[in-house]
Amino acid sequence: MSIFSHPDFDDHDGVYSFSDAKSGLRCFIAVHNTNRGPASGGTRFWNYVDDGEALTDVLRLSRAMSYKNAMAEIPLGGGKGVILKPQGDFDRETLFAAYGRAVEKVGGQYITAEDVGVSPNDMRTIKTQTDFVAGLDDGDAASGDPSPHTADGIFRGLEVAVKHKLGVEGVGGLIVAVQGLGHVGYNLARRLKASGAQLIVADINETVTRRAATELKAKVVSIEEIHAQEADIFAPCALGGAINADSIDDIQAYIVGGAANNQLKTPEMGAELQKRDILYCPDYVLNAGGIINVASEVSGTYDYDWVDGKLEGLRVTLKEVFDRSASSGRPTNEIADEMARERLKPS
Ligand code: NAD
């Protein structure tokens, strides 16, 4: 299939592939849109079945970054990197250094940061080869791991959703089912617990679920059952596609909102959630806290007050999405896409 006829191509500004035999690097960097500024979005390091799966992922994720950055009103375009995890042995530092050189070749059109499978340590390795990297934990404007800020934005957004859907202030007394207790999911769970919510959790990693059971008094269920819990909120915080034809009929929650990118397996799932009277918080609106934090670093001077203002802005934007959806009767994901496309138009 040619790249231009790929179903997720969506008029990308640029799609780059890089390989390096010595390190085993095979990666894609996709730059979706730069109307608002240089494209930025994390790099994912994942065990893809093949390069077709990785290409689809990078295209979908980079478009979502354009929409996310536009909805968060930050001066960045949308882009993403994915690295295919090599089969067999590889040297992580050599691999991420080669990836850093790939980012450098894109010449500043793309600024990278962390995503699934990538750590601040990997960012330091990338930084040895290029300045087009953020989410660092040292240096003049370093903003560190974006995950706690992503969790903060999700928490604030869920409060808006709860008010809109259930008519109550805050999450106290509500039950939240959290799928995935990684960097964002665990931070979010901790924040929810501190605010009086009860937690049901699932993760493929038993160490984190055990910790959540002890530390947060969370009820642990299997990964096959988490979406089907009797909860007020279902928070997908693992990988994409949690809302799909197989899972949708089992969802009991009134609200779906979490960290994962591309939570809807297909856009039609948004209408299906609406039909079932479930309020969907569009993922890229809710989970923009991390990239907001990164944007402050990219500006050259880290400023938490600016970050906090933008996180508060997410509440306003989300409320607008919900209100427009309520008045038009259209699904929240369609409203968010429409607002994002409006904001992406060249000024
Ligand atoms: P992470 O890798 O730290 O955590 C993911 C967690 O999900 C891990 O604990 C993993 O064991 C678990 N998991 C994997 N498959 C699972 C399954 N089938 N069921 C339950 N748990 C499963 O990643 P993260 O940084 O916390 O990101 C989580 C999601 O949020 C990703 O989709 C990411 O793209 C998105 N996101 C992250 C950020 C950020 O700041 N890190 C920002 C925006 C969006």
Coordinates of C-alpha atoms and ligand atoms in Angstrom, one line a residue:
M1 CA 0.0 0.0 0.0
S2 CA 1.3 3.5 -0.8
I3 CA 1.7 5.8 2.1
F4 CA -0.7 8.3 0.4
S5 CA -3.5 5.8 0.3
H6 CA -3.0 4.6 3.9
P7 CA -6.3 5.0 5.7
D8 CA -4.6 7.0 8.5
F9 CA -2.4 9.2 6.2
D10 CA -4.7 12.3 6.8
D11 CA -2.5 14.7 4.8
H12 CA 0.6 14.4 7.1
D13 CA 3.2 17.1 6.5
G14 CA 5.9 14.4 6.5
V15 CA 6.4 10.7 7.3
Y16 CA 10.0 9.5 7.8
S17 CA 11.5 6.0 8.2
F18 CA 15.0 5.4 9.6
S19 CA 17.0 2.3 10.1
D20 CA 20.5 1.7 11.4
A21 CA 21.9 -1.8 11.1
K22 CA 24.5 -1.4 13.8
S23 CA 22.1 -0.6 16.6
G24 CA 19.1 -2.5 15.2
L25 CA 17.1 0.8 15.0
R26 CA 13.9 0.7 12.9
C27 CA 11.7 3.6 13.5
F28 CA 9.1 6.0 12.0
I29 CA 8.7 9.7 12.8
A30 CA 5.5 11.3 11.6
V31 CA 4.9 15.0 11.4
H32 CA 1.2 15.6 11.0
N33 CA 0.8 19.4 11.2
T34 CA 3.0 22.3 12.0
N35 CA 0.6 25.2 11.6
R36 CA 0.8 26.0 15.3
G37 CA 4.5 25.4 15.7
P38 CA 7.1 22.5 15.5
A39 CA 5.5 19.1 15.9
S40 CA 5.8 17.5 19.2
G41 CA 4.7 14.3 20.8
G42 CA 6.4 11.4 22.6
T43 CA 8.3 8.4 21.2
R44 CA 6.9 5.0 21.7
F45 CA 9.1 1.9 22.0
W46 CA 7.0 -1.1 21.4
N47 CA 7.0 -4.7 20.3
Y48 CA 5.2 -4.2 17.0
V49 CA 4.1 -7.3 15.0
D50 CA 5.5 -5.7 11.9
D51 CA 6.3 -2.3 10.3
G52 CA 2.7 -2.0 9.0
E53 CA 1.4 -2.0 12.6
A54 CA 4.0 0.5 13.6
L55 CA 3.2 2.8 10.7
T56 CA -0.5 2.8 11.5
D57 CA 0.3 3.6 15.1
V58 CA 2.6 6.5 14.3
L59 CA 0.1 8.1 11.9
R60 CA -2.8 7.8 14.3
L61 CA -0.8 9.0 17.3
S62 CA 0.7 12.0 15.4
R63 CA -2.7 13.2 14.2
A64 CA -4.0 12.9 17.8
M65 CA -1.0 15.1 18.9
S66 CA -2.0 17.8 16.4
Y67 CA -5.5 17.7 17.8
K68 CA -4.3 17.5 21.4
N69 CA -1.9 20.4 21.1
A70 CA -4.5 22.6 19.4
M71 CA -7.1 21.8 22.0
A72 CA -4.6 22.6 24.8
E73 CA -3.8 25.9 23.0
I74 CA -0.1 25.4 23.1
P75 CA 2.3 26.6 20.4
L76 CA 3.2 23.2 19.1
G77 CA 2.1 21.1 16.1
G78 CA 1.5 17.3 16.1
G79 CA 4.0 14.6 15.6
K80 CA 5.1 11.3 17.0
G81 CA 7.9 8.7 16.9
V82 CA 7.7 5.0 17.2
I83 CA 10.6 2.6 17.5
L84 CA 10.1 -1.1 16.7
K85 CA 11.6 -3.0 19.6
P86 CA 14.4 -5.2 18.1
Q87 CA 14.0 -9.0 18.3
G88 CA 16.7 -10.5 20.4
D89 CA 19.6 -8.7 22.2
F90 CA 20.2 -5.1 21.6
D91 CA 22.1 -2.3 23.4
R92 CA 19.6 0.2 24.6
E93 CA 22.0 3.2 24.7
T94 CA 23.3 2.5 21.1
L95 CA 19.7 2.2 19.9
F96 CA 18.5 5.4 21.5
A97 CA 21.6 7.3 20.3
A98 CA 20.8 6.1 16.7
Y99 CA 17.2 7.3 17.3
G100 CA 18.5 10.7 18.5
R101 CA 20.4 11.0 15.1
A102 CA 17.1 10.2 13.3
V103 CA 15.3 13.0 15.2
E104 CA 18.2 15.4 14.4
K105 CA 17.8 14.6 10.7
V106 CA 14.2 15.7 10.8
G107 CA 15.8 19.1 11.4
G108 CA 13.6 20.6 14.1
Q109 CA 10.2 19.9 12.5
Y110 CA 9.8 17.3 15.3
I111 CA 10.6 17.6 19.0
T112 CA 10.4 14.3 20.9
A113 CA 9.6 13.4 24.5
E114 CA 8.6 10.2 26.4
D115 CA 5.8 7.9 25.6
V116 CA 5.1 4.2 26.4
G117 CA 8.3 2.2 26.9
V118 CA 10.6 5.2 27.0
S119 CA 12.2 6.7 30.1
P120 CA 13.9 10.0 31.1
N121 CA 17.2 8.1 30.9
D122 CA 16.5 7.3 27.2
M123 CA 15.8 11.0 26.7
R124 CA 19.2 11.8 28.1
T125 CA 20.7 9.4 25.5
I126 CA 18.7 11.0 22.7
K127 CA 19.9 14.4 23.9
T128 CA 23.5 13.4 23.2
Q129 CA 22.6 13.5 19.5
T130 CA 20.0 16.3 19.2
D131 CA 18.6 19.3 20.9
F132 CA 15.1 18.5 19.6
V133 CA 14.1 16.7 22.7
A134 CA 12.2 17.6 25.9
G135 CA 10.9 15.9 29.0
L136 CA 14.5 16.0 30.3
D137 CA 15.2 15.8 34.0
D138 CA 18.2 18.1 34.0
G139 CA 19.2 21.3 32.2
D140 CA 18.1 24.9 32.3
A141 CA 14.4 24.5 31.4
A142 CA 14.1 20.8 32.2
S143 CA 10.5 19.8 32.9
G144 CA 11.1 16.1 33.9
D145 CA 8.7 13.2 33.5
P146 CA 5.5 14.5 32.0
S147 CA 3.3 11.7 33.5
P148 CA 2.4 13.4 36.8
H149 CA 1.1 16.4 34.9
T150 CA -0.8 14.2 32.5
A151 CA -2.5 12.6 35.6
D152 CA -3.1 16.1 37.0
G153 CA -4.9 17.2 33.8
I154 CA -7.0 14.0 33.7
F155 CA -8.0 14.4 37.4
R156 CA -9.1 18.0 36.8
G157 CA -11.0 17.0 33.6
L158 CA -12.7 14.1 35.4
E159 CA -14.0 16.6 38.0
V160 CA -15.6 18.5 35.1
A161 CA -17.1 15.3 33.7
V162 CA -18.5 14.2 37.1
K163 CA -20.2 17.6 37.5
H164 CA -21.6 17.5 34.0
K165 CA -22.8 13.9 34.1
L166 CA -23.6 13.2 37.7
G167 CA -24.2 16.7 39.0
V168 CA -21.8 16.4 41.9
E169 CA -18.6 18.2 42.9
G170 CA -15.5 16.1 43.1
V171 CA -14.9 12.4 43.0
G172 CA -15.3 11.7 46.7
G173 CA -17.4 8.5 47.2
L174 CA -17.3 7.6 43.5
I175 CA -15.9 4.3 42.2
V176 CA -13.2 4.5 39.5
A177 CA -12.0 1.5 37.5
V178 CA -8.4 2.2 36.3
Q179 CA -7.1 0.0 33.5
G180 CA -3.3 0.2 33.6
L181 CA -1.2 1.4 36.5
G182 CA 1.9 2.8 34.7
H183 CA 3.4 6.2 35.0
V184 CA 0.1 8.0 34.5
G185 CA -2.4 5.4 35.8
Y186 CA -0.7 5.0 39.1
N187 CA -0.4 8.8 39.6
L188 CA -4.0 9.2 38.7
A189 CA -5.1 6.4 41.1
R190 CA -3.2 8.0 43.9
R191 CA -4.8 11.4 43.3
L192 CA -8.3 9.9 43.1
K193 CA -7.8 7.9 46.3
A194 CA -6.5 11.1 48.1
S195 CA -9.8 12.8 47.0
G196 CA -12.0 10.1 48.4
A197 CA -12.7 7.8 45.4
Q198 CA -12.7 4.0 45.7
L199 CA -10.5 2.2 43.2
I200 CA -10.8 -1.0 41.2
V201 CA -7.6 -1.7 39.2
A202 CA -6.0 -4.0 36.7
D203 CA -2.6 -4.3 35.1
I204 CA -0.6 -7.1 33.5
N205 CA 2.2 -6.3 36.0
E206 CA 1.3 -7.9 39.3
T207 CA 3.9 -5.8 41.2
V208 CA 1.9 -2.6 40.6
T209 CA -1.5 -4.1 41.3
R210 CA -0.1 -5.5 44.6
R211 CA 1.2 -2.1 45.5
A212 CA -2.1 -0.5 44.6
A213 CA -3.9 -3.0 46.8
T214 CA -1.7 -2.2 49.8
E215 CA -1.0 1.5 49.3
L216 CA -4.4 2.6 47.9
K217 CA -6.7 -0.1 49.2
A218 CA -7.6 -0.8 45.6
K219 CA -9.7 -3.9 44.6
V220 CA -7.7 -5.8 42.0
V221 CA -9.5 -7.5 39.1
S222 CA -8.2 -9.2 35.9
I223 CA -7.4 -7.3 32.8
E224 CA -10.2 -9.1 31.0
E225 CA -12.8 -7.7 33.5
I226 CA -11.7 -4.2 34.4
H227 CA -13.8 -2.4 31.7
A228 CA -16.9 -4.3 32.9
Q229 CA -16.8 -3.2 36.6
E230 CA -19.7 -1.5 38.3
A231 CA -18.0 1.8 38.6
D232 CA -18.9 5.5 38.1
I233 CA -15.9 6.1 35.9
F234 CA -13.9 3.8 33.6
A235 CA -10.4 5.2 33.2
P236 CA -8.4 3.5 30.3
C237 CA -4.7 4.2 31.1
A238 CA -3.0 1.4 29.2
L239 CA -2.9 1.2 25.4
G240 CA -5.3 2.4 22.8
G241 CA -8.5 0.7 21.6
A242 CA -10.1 -0.1 25.0
I243 CA -13.5 0.9 23.7
N244 CA -14.2 -1.5 20.9
A245 CA -17.0 -3.7 19.6
D246 CA -16.2 -6.5 22.0
S247 CA -15.9 -4.3 25.2
I248 CA -18.6 -1.6 24.7
D249 CA -21.6 -3.6 25.8
D250 CA -20.0 -4.6 29.1
I251 CA -19.1 -1.0 30.2
Q252 CA -21.2 -0.1 33.3
A253 CA -19.6 3.3 34.0
Y254 CA -21.4 6.6 33.4
I255 CA -18.2 8.2 32.3
V256 CA -15.2 7.1 30.3
G257 CA -12.0 9.1 30.7
G258 CA -8.3 8.3 31.1
A259 CA -4.8 8.6 29.8
A260 CA -4.6 6.2 26.9
N261 CA -4.3 7.7 23.4
N262 CA -6.8 6.5 20.8
Q263 CA -9.2 4.9 23.3
L264 CA -11.9 4.5 20.7
K265 CA -11.0 1.6 18.4
T266 CA -13.0 3.3 15.7
P267 CA -14.5 6.8 15.7
E268 CA -18.0 5.2 15.6
M269 CA -17.4 4.0 19.1
G270 CA -18.0 7.6 20.3
A271 CA -21.6 7.5 19.0
E272 CA -22.0 4.0 20.5
L273 CA -21.0 5.3 23.9
Q274 CA -23.4 8.2 23.5
K275 CA -26.3 5.8 22.6
R276 CA -25.6 3.9 25.9
D277 CA -25.7 7.2 27.7
I278 CA -22.1 7.1 28.7
L279 CA -20.2 10.4 28.7
Y280 CA -16.9 10.0 26.8
C281 CA -14.1 12.5 27.6
P282 CA -12.2 12.8 24.3
D283 CA -8.7 11.3 25.1
Y284 CA -6.6 14.0 23.6
V285 CA -8.4 16.7 25.4
L286 CA -8.2 15.0 28.8
N287 CA -4.6 13.7 28.6
A288 CA -2.8 16.9 27.4
G289 CA -1.2 17.7 30.8
G290 CA 2.1 16.1 29.9
I291 CA 2.6 17.8 26.6
I292 CA 1.6 21.1 28.2
N293 CA 4.4 20.6 30.7
V294 CA 6.8 19.7 27.8
A295 CA 5.7 22.9 25.9
S296 CA 6.9 25.0 28.8
E297 CA 10.3 23.3 28.5
V298 CA 10.4 23.8 24.7
S299 CA 9.7 27.5 25.2
G300 CA 13.2 27.7 26.9
T301 CA 12.0 28.7 30.4
Y302 CA 10.0 26.3 32.5
D303 CA 7.2 28.2 34.2
Y304 CA 4.8 26.2 36.4
D305 CA 2.2 29.0 36.6
W306 CA 1.9 28.9 32.8
V307 CA 1.5 25.1 33.0
D308 CA -1.2 25.4 35.7
G309 CA -3.1 28.0 33.7
K310 CA -3.1 25.7 30.7
L311 CA -4.3 22.8 32.8
E312 CA -7.2 24.9 34.0
G313 CA -7.8 25.7 30.4
L314 CA -8.4 22.0 29.8
R315 CA -11.4 22.2 32.1
V316 CA -12.9 25.0 30.1
T317 CA -12.3 23.3 26.8
L318 CA -13.8 20.0 28.1
K319 CA -16.8 21.8 29.4
E320 CA -17.3 23.4 26.0
V321 CA -17.1 20.0 24.3
F322 CA -19.7 18.5 26.7
D323 CA -22.0 21.5 26.3
R324 CA -21.8 21.5 22.5
S325 CA -22.5 17.8 22.5
A326 CA -25.5 18.2 24.8
S327 CA -27.0 21.0 22.7
S328 CA -26.3 19.4 19.3
G329 CA -27.0 15.8 20.3
R330 CA -23.7 14.8 18.6
P331 CA -21.0 12.6 20.2
T332 CA -18.2 14.3 22.2
N333 CA -15.4 12.8 20.0
E334 CA -17.0 14.4 16.9
I335 CA -17.4 17.8 18.6
A336 CA -13.7 17.7 19.8
D337 CA -12.4 16.7 16.3
E338 CA -14.4 19.6 14.8
M339 CA -13.1 22.1 17.4
A340 CA -9.5 20.8 16.9
R341 CA -9.7 21.1 13.1
E342 CA -10.9 24.6 13.5
R343 CA -8.0 25.5 15.7
L344 CA -5.5 23.9 13.3
K345 CA -6.4 26.1 10.4
P346 CA -3.5 28.4 9.4
S347 CA -3.9 31.9 10.9
Ligands
NAD1 P1 3.3 3.1 31.0 O1 4.0 2.2 30.0 O2 4.0 3.6 32.1 O3 2.0 2.3 31.6 C1 1.1 1.5 30.9 C2 0.7 0.5 31.9 O4 -0.4 -0.3 31.3 C3 1.8 -0.5 32.4 O5 1.8 -0.6 33.8 C4 1.4 -1.8 31.7 O6 1.8 -2.9 32.5 C5 -0.1 -1.7 31.7 N1 -0.8 -2.5 30.7 C6 -0.4 -2.9 29.4 N2 -1.3 -3.6 28.9 C7 -2.4 -3.7 29.7 C8 -3.6 -4.3 29.7 N3 -4.0 -5.1 28.6 N4 -4.4 -4.2 30.7 C9 -4.1 -3.5 31.8 N5 -2.9 -2.9 31.9 C10 -2.0 -3.0 30.9 O7 2.6 4.2 30.1 P2 2.1 5.6 30.6 O8 3.1 6.7 30.4 O9 1.4 5.5 31.9 O10 0.9 5.9 29.5 C11 -0.3 5.2 29.6 C12 -1.1 5.6 28.4 O11 -1.4 7.0 28.4 C13 -0.5 5.3 27.0 O12 -1.5 5.0 26.1 C14 0.1 6.7 26.6 O13 0.2 6.8 25.2 C15 -0.9 7.6 27.2 N6 -0.4 8.9 27.5 C16 0.7 9.0 28.3 C17 1.2 10.3 28.7 C18 2.3 10.5 29.6 O14 2.5 11.6 30.1 N7 3.0 9.4 30.0 C19 0.6 11.5 28.1 C20 -0.6 11.3 27.3 C21 -1.0 10.0 27.0

